[in-house]
Short mmCIF file of C-alpha atoms in Angstrom, two decimals:
data_model
loop_
_atom_site.label_atom_id
_atom_site.label_comp_id
_atom_site.label_asym_id
_atom_site.label_seq_id
_atom_site.Cartn_x
_atom_site.Cartn_y
_atom_site.Cartn_z
CA MET A 88 37.94 33.42 47.91
CA ARG A 89 40.46 34.42 45.26
CA LEU A 90 40.14 37.41 42.93
CA ASP A 91 43.04 37.63 40.49
CA ALA A 92 45.02 40.51 38.97
CA GLU A 93 43.22 43.35 40.73
CA GLU A 94 43.84 46.87 39.42
CA SER A 95 42.35 50.14 40.63
CA ILE A 96 41.10 52.35 37.77
CA TYR A 97 39.26 55.65 37.38
CA ASN A 98 40.86 57.07 40.54
CA GLY A 99 39.60 54.22 42.67
CA LYS A 100 35.98 54.39 41.47
CA TYR A 101 36.30 50.93 39.93
CA ILE A 102 38.45 47.84 40.21
CA ARG A 103 39.44 45.74 37.22
CA LEU A 104 39.79 42.11 38.26
CA THR A 105 39.62 38.52 37.10
CA ILE A 106 37.24 36.09 38.78
CA PRO A 107 38.84 32.64 38.42
CA PRO A 108 37.06 29.62 36.93
CA THR A 109 35.23 27.19 39.16
CA ASN A 110 36.96 24.23 37.49
CA GLU A 111 33.82 22.15 37.34
CA PRO A 112 34.53 18.77 35.71
CA GLY A 113 33.34 18.73 32.10
CA CYS A 114 31.80 22.21 32.41
CA VAL A 115 32.54 24.92 29.87
CA SER A 116 30.16 27.53 31.34
CA GLY A 117 31.93 28.04 34.68
CA GLY A 118 34.98 29.76 33.30
CA GLN A 119 37.03 32.85 33.95
CA VAL A 120 35.26 36.22 34.13
CA GLU A 121 36.79 39.61 33.42
CA ALA A 122 35.05 42.30 35.44
CA ILE A 123 35.10 46.01 36.22
CA LEU A 124 33.34 46.43 39.56
CA SER A 125 32.83 49.06 42.20
CA PRO A 126 34.84 48.63 45.42
CA GLU A 127 31.53 48.09 47.24
CA LEU A 128 30.57 45.16 45.02
CA LYS A 129 34.05 43.69 45.30
CA MET A 130 33.72 43.81 49.10
CA ARG A 131 30.31 42.16 48.83
CA LEU A 132 31.93 39.30 46.90
CA LYS A 133 34.66 38.98 49.53
CA LEU A 134 32.03 38.79 52.26
CA SER A 135 30.27 35.93 50.44
CA GLY A 136 32.83 33.51 51.87
CA SER A 137 35.83 31.39 51.02
CA GLN A 138 33.83 29.21 48.62
CA PHE A 139 33.21 32.06 46.18
CA PRO A 140 32.49 31.50 43.42
CA ARG A 141 30.39 28.43 44.14
CA PRO A 142 29.90 25.85 41.36
CA ILE A 143 26.94 26.66 39.15
CA ASP A 144 23.65 24.82 39.67
CA HIS A 145 22.90 23.65 36.13
CA PRO A 146 19.68 22.20 34.72
CA PRO A 147 19.59 18.38 34.87
CA GLU A 148 20.01 18.18 31.07
CA VAL A 149 20.77 20.51 28.14
CA ARG A 150 17.57 22.43 27.41
CA TYR A 151 18.49 24.74 24.53
CA TYR A 152 20.39 24.86 21.28
CA ILE A 153 21.77 27.66 19.08
CA LYS A 154 20.97 27.97 15.38
CA GLU A 155 20.19 30.56 12.72
CA ALA A 156 17.02 32.54 13.43
CA PRO A 157 15.42 34.07 10.31
CA GLY A 158 16.25 37.78 10.14
CA MET A 159 17.98 37.73 13.54
CA GLY A 160 21.32 36.03 13.02
CA LEU A 161 21.84 33.31 15.59
CA GLY A 162 19.19 32.58 18.20
CA ALA A 163 18.48 30.17 21.05
CA PHE A 164 15.75 27.52 20.86
CA ALA A 165 14.14 25.08 23.29
CA LEU A 166 15.58 21.56 23.00
CA CYS A 167 12.61 20.11 24.89
CA ASP A 168 9.23 21.16 26.25
CA LEU A 169 9.70 23.57 29.16
CA SER A 170 7.35 24.51 31.99
CA MET A 171 6.99 27.91 33.62
CA GLY A 172 9.79 28.34 36.14
CA ASP A 173 12.18 25.82 34.54
CA LEU A 174 15.85 26.75 34.57
CA ILE A 175 16.98 26.71 30.93
CA LEU A 176 20.59 27.82 31.13
CA ALA A 177 23.12 29.04 33.68
CA GLU A 178 26.54 30.35 32.72
CA ARG A 179 29.24 32.64 33.97
CA PRO A 180 29.79 35.77 31.87
CA LEU A 181 32.71 36.57 29.64
CA LEU A 182 32.61 40.17 30.79
CA VAL A 183 30.86 42.26 33.49
CA ILE A 184 31.18 46.05 33.23
CA PRO A 185 29.34 49.15 34.47
CA ALA A 186 26.19 49.81 32.45
CA ALA A 187 27.09 53.49 32.04
CA VAL A 188 30.36 55.10 31.00
CA PRO A 189 32.00 56.52 34.16
CA LEU A 190 31.65 60.29 34.51
CA GLU A 191 34.79 62.43 34.57
CA ASP A 192 35.70 66.08 35.07
CA MET A 193 35.21 67.87 31.74
CA SER A 194 36.61 71.25 32.82
CA GLY A 195 39.99 70.70 31.16
CA TYR A 196 38.57 70.53 27.64
CA ALA A 197 37.84 73.39 25.25
CA THR A 198 34.42 72.07 24.23
CA GLU A 199 31.89 69.58 25.50
CA LEU A 200 32.35 67.54 22.32
CA GLN A 201 36.09 67.22 22.98
CA ALA A 202 35.40 66.17 26.56
CA ARG A 203 32.85 63.54 25.59
CA THR A 204 35.13 62.19 22.86
CA ALA A 205 38.03 61.90 25.30
CA ILE A 206 35.83 60.17 27.91
CA LEU A 207 34.53 57.65 25.36
CA ASN A 208 38.03 57.01 24.03
CA ARG A 209 39.30 56.33 27.53
CA TRP A 210 36.41 53.96 28.19
CA ASP A 211 37.11 52.18 24.90
CA GLU A 212 40.74 51.66 25.95
CA THR A 213 39.57 50.44 29.36
CA LEU A 214 37.38 47.78 27.73
CA LYS A 215 40.17 46.76 25.34
CA ALA A 216 42.46 46.26 28.33
CA SER A 217 39.88 43.91 29.90
CA LEU A 218 39.56 42.00 26.64
CA ARG A 219 43.33 41.52 26.46
CA ARG A 220 43.16 39.81 29.87
CA MET A 221 40.75 37.17 28.53
CA SER A 222 41.90 33.74 27.45
CA PRO A 223 42.21 33.34 23.65
CA GLU A 224 39.08 31.16 23.68
CA ASN A 225 37.03 33.77 25.56
CA GLN A 226 38.33 36.51 23.26
CA ARG A 227 37.10 34.57 20.22
CA SER A 228 33.72 33.97 21.87
CA TYR A 229 33.39 37.65 22.75
CA MET A 230 34.29 38.87 19.26
CA ALA A 231 31.79 36.42 17.73
CA LEU A 232 29.06 38.23 19.68
CA ALA A 233 29.36 41.48 17.71
CA ASN A 234 26.06 43.42 17.92
CA ASN A 235 24.51 40.92 20.34
CA TYR A 236 22.72 42.06 23.45
CA ALA A 237 24.68 42.69 26.64
CA GLY A 238 22.20 41.82 29.36
CA GLN A 239 21.80 44.40 32.09
CA ALA A 240 21.51 43.56 35.78
CA SER A 241 20.93 46.74 37.76
CA MET A 242 24.11 48.85 37.44
CA TYR A 243 26.09 46.39 35.30
CA SER A 244 26.08 45.07 31.74
CA ILE A 245 26.83 41.40 31.25
CA VAL A 246 28.11 39.59 28.15
CA CYS A 247 27.73 35.79 27.99
CA ASN A 248 28.79 33.28 25.39
CA ASN A 249 25.43 31.54 24.96
CA LEU A 250 22.86 33.57 26.88
CA SER A 251 23.71 36.66 24.84
CA ARG A 252 22.38 34.75 21.79
CA VAL A 253 18.82 35.00 23.15
CA ASN A 254 17.04 37.55 20.96
CA HIS A 255 14.60 40.28 21.96
CA SER A 256 10.82 40.25 22.02
CA CYS A 257 8.33 42.61 23.64
CA SER A 258 6.45 39.40 24.52
CA PRO A 259 9.34 37.37 25.99
CA ASN A 260 8.99 33.74 27.06
CA THR A 261 12.05 33.82 29.36
CA ASP A 262 13.51 35.99 32.10
CA ARG A 263 17.00 36.22 33.58
CA ARG A 264 18.48 36.61 37.05
CA PHE A 265 22.05 37.05 38.23
CA ASP A 266 23.20 34.77 41.04
CA VAL A 267 26.01 36.45 42.98
CA ASP A 268 27.20 33.35 44.86
CA THR A 269 28.03 31.52 41.62
CA PHE A 270 28.60 34.74 39.66
CA SER A 271 26.39 33.35 36.91
CA LEU A 272 23.49 34.56 34.81
CA ARG A 273 20.46 32.24 34.87
CA LEU A 274 17.72 31.98 32.25
CA TYR A 275 14.23 30.81 33.28
CA ALA A 276 11.01 30.04 31.40
CA CYS A 277 8.37 32.57 32.44
CA ARG A 278 5.62 30.55 30.72
CA ASP A 279 5.33 27.09 29.15
CA ILE A 280 7.52 26.74 26.05
CA LYS A 281 7.24 24.08 23.33
CA LYS A 282 10.19 22.13 21.96
CA ASP A 283 11.93 24.01 19.09
CA GLU A 284 10.22 27.30 20.03
CA GLN A 285 12.63 30.23 19.91
CA LEU A 286 13.65 31.66 23.27
CA PHE A 287 13.22 35.39 23.77
CA LEU A 288 14.19 37.94 26.40
CA THR A 289 13.14 41.55 26.53
CA TYR A 290 15.85 44.19 26.11
CA TYR A 291 13.31 46.84 27.13
CA PRO A 292 12.48 47.34 30.85
CA ALA A 293 9.05 49.02 30.64
CA LEU A 294 6.93 46.58 28.65
CA LEU A 295 3.68 48.48 29.24
CA ASP A 296 4.98 51.46 27.21
CA PRO A 297 3.36 52.02 23.77
CA HIS A 298 4.95 50.08 20.92
CA GLN A 299 6.22 53.22 19.17
CA GLU A 300 8.18 54.22 22.28
CA ARG A 301 9.63 50.73 22.52
CA GLN A 302 10.61 50.75 18.84
CA ARG A 303 12.29 54.15 19.20
CA ASP A 304 14.36 53.11 22.21
CA LEU A 305 15.23 49.69 20.76
CA ALA A 306 16.69 51.32 17.64
CA VAL A 307 20.02 51.62 19.48
CA TYR A 308 20.39 47.83 19.08
CA GLY A 309 20.21 48.13 15.29
CA PHE A 310 16.99 46.21 14.63
CA THR A 311 13.25 46.71 14.32
CA CYS A 312 11.22 44.49 16.62
CA ASN A 313 8.72 42.31 14.73
CA CYS A 314 7.30 40.43 17.72
CA GLN A 315 3.57 39.70 17.92
CA SER A 316 2.95 42.84 19.99
CA CYS A 317 4.77 45.17 17.58
CA GLU A 318 3.23 43.56 14.47
CA ASP A 319 -0.23 44.61 15.68
CA GLY A 320 0.91 47.58 17.72
CA GLU A 321 -2.42 49.39 18.08
CA ALA A 322 -4.27 46.34 19.45
CA SER A 323 -1.34 45.56 21.74
CA ASP A 324 -1.24 49.13 23.01
CA ARG A 325 -4.93 48.96 23.91
CA ARG A 326 -4.42 45.80 25.93
CA ARG A 327 -1.30 47.11 27.68
CA LYS A 328 -3.04 50.39 28.46
CA ARG A 329 -5.91 48.37 29.93
CA ILE A 330 -3.42 46.42 32.06
CA ALA A 331 -1.96 49.66 33.41
CA PHE A 332 -5.47 51.00 34.14
CA LEU A 333 -6.60 47.86 35.98
CA GLN A 334 -3.34 47.79 37.95
CA GLU A 335 -3.88 51.38 39.08
CA GLN A 336 -7.54 50.71 39.90
CA TRP A 337 -6.61 47.65 41.95
CA GLN A 338 -3.77 49.32 43.85
CA GLU A 339 -5.64 52.54 44.61
CA SER A 340 -9.05 51.12 45.49
CA LYS A 341 -9.67 50.32 49.16
CA SER A 342 -13.28 49.22 48.71
CA LEU A 343 -13.16 46.25 46.29
CA SER A 344 -15.03 43.25 47.65
CA GLY A 345 -13.44 39.80 47.46
CA THR A 346 -15.52 38.93 44.39
CA GLN A 347 -14.66 42.23 42.68
CA MET A 348 -10.98 41.63 43.46
CA LEU A 349 -11.14 38.19 41.83
CA GLU A 350 -12.78 39.68 38.73
CA THR A 351 -10.21 42.50 38.43
CA ILE A 352 -7.17 40.26 38.94
CA SER A 353 -8.59 37.58 36.63
CA MET A 354 -8.88 40.20 33.88
CA LEU A 355 -5.31 41.32 34.55
CA ILE A 356 -3.96 37.78 34.34
CA GLU A 357 -5.83 37.10 31.10
CA LEU A 358 -4.59 40.33 29.50
CA ILE A 359 -1.01 39.63 30.61
CA LYS A 360 -1.22 36.17 29.01
CA GLN A 361 -2.71 37.60 25.80
CA GLU A 362 0.21 40.02 25.59
CA GLY A 363 2.78 37.38 26.49
CA ILE A 364 4.36 39.48 29.23
CA GLU A 365 4.38 36.96 32.06
CA SER A 366 7.92 38.12 32.86
CA ILE A 367 6.70 41.34 34.51
CA GLU A 368 6.52 41.47 38.31
CA LEU A 369 2.82 42.37 38.15
CA TYR A 370 2.07 38.80 37.01
CA GLY A 371 3.54 37.40 40.23
CA HIS A 372 1.68 39.96 42.34
CA CYS A 373 -1.57 38.93 40.64
CA MET A 374 -1.10 35.25 41.50
CA GLN A 375 -0.23 36.06 45.12
CA THR A 376 -3.29 38.31 45.44
CA MET A 377 -5.55 35.69 43.85
CA SER A 378 -4.33 33.11 46.35
CA GLY A 379 -4.94 35.43 49.32
CA THR A 380 -8.36 36.47 48.04
CA CYS A 381 -9.38 32.84 47.53
CA ILE A 382 -8.44 32.15 51.15
CA SER A 383 -10.61 35.04 52.35
CA LEU A 384 -13.54 33.63 50.34
CA GLY A 385 -13.05 30.10 51.67
CA ASP A 386 -11.80 28.69 48.37
CA GLU A 387 -8.89 26.57 49.58
CA ALA A 388 -8.47 24.75 46.26
CA GLY A 389 -8.23 28.04 44.36
CA ALA A 390 -5.78 29.44 46.90
CA THR A 391 -3.57 26.37 46.56
CA ARG A 392 -3.73 26.47 42.74
CA TYR A 393 -2.64 30.09 42.49
CA MET A 394 0.10 29.72 45.11
CA GLU A 395 1.49 26.72 43.24
CA MET A 396 1.47 28.80 40.04
CA TYR A 397 3.26 31.62 41.83
CA ASN A 398 5.88 29.30 43.29
CA LYS A 399 6.66 27.90 39.82
CA TRP A 400 6.87 31.40 38.34
CA ASN A 401 9.02 32.58 41.23
CA GLN A 402 11.71 29.86 40.80
CA ARG A 403 13.89 32.68 39.51
CA ASP A 404 16.63 33.82 41.85
CA ASP A 405 16.54 37.40 43.05
CA LYS A 406 20.23 38.11 43.65
CA ILE A 407 20.83 41.08 41.41
CA LEU A 408 24.18 42.84 41.09
#
């Protein structure tokens, strides 16, 4: 494994480094990555072996395209019909950085405002230094992404050339996972998607929150969400509140019979589909539980059907930074 141009910053709290390209023939998405990582994550990469980073496992054909999306700037769209669990896109980031500005000692400043300004200025210079290390092509790609979403994977924010063009919805039809071995971000269909349908991710982690809370917190991205759930916010809130209630009832009850369990989980699955939030982990738990409950009731066909659905939904990798 080779990590280039390493530099310790922030008194050893982070390491600025370049992850070299994979040099895949004819591949433009396996390129150089500029990163600011913790020493622990850097060691984790070193322990992943001499083949790091592995070549990216791409879809068998191109499955998306980029074009203007009304009122959203550029967006990503399905180039073909997609099934739940299909890999749509995999690419290495332009930039990987900590999701939060590193904390520093503020005791040497006269006021808290001066301290915060100095900390933000230093972080701004740190990011500019990483940008200067990029190739001219990657610099142009990064600057063209002004105001686009930097996807977050656990403790890190990730900026990609194409995947960062996927716009937000509170009813997303895709989900993303970061694969450490290839150091790539992967986009999956979390439900069936029709050709030419726009692809959406959620920028908001708690999709069962009321729509007004989501709108307030999404304001930082400079847009107002007009997805189907926010357009009819009151009706959506009722359904999402019902989902949360049924989830609590299911998880806390120890006395539900097999038939009652099927009824409760069936209602949950239907409500999740109505709200278009198949990306949430609860959806997977529902399918697993339905399969197990069908087995206990002697319904082998039902158990197989739900397990097959779960396996398709769970194609997503689970290697988060």
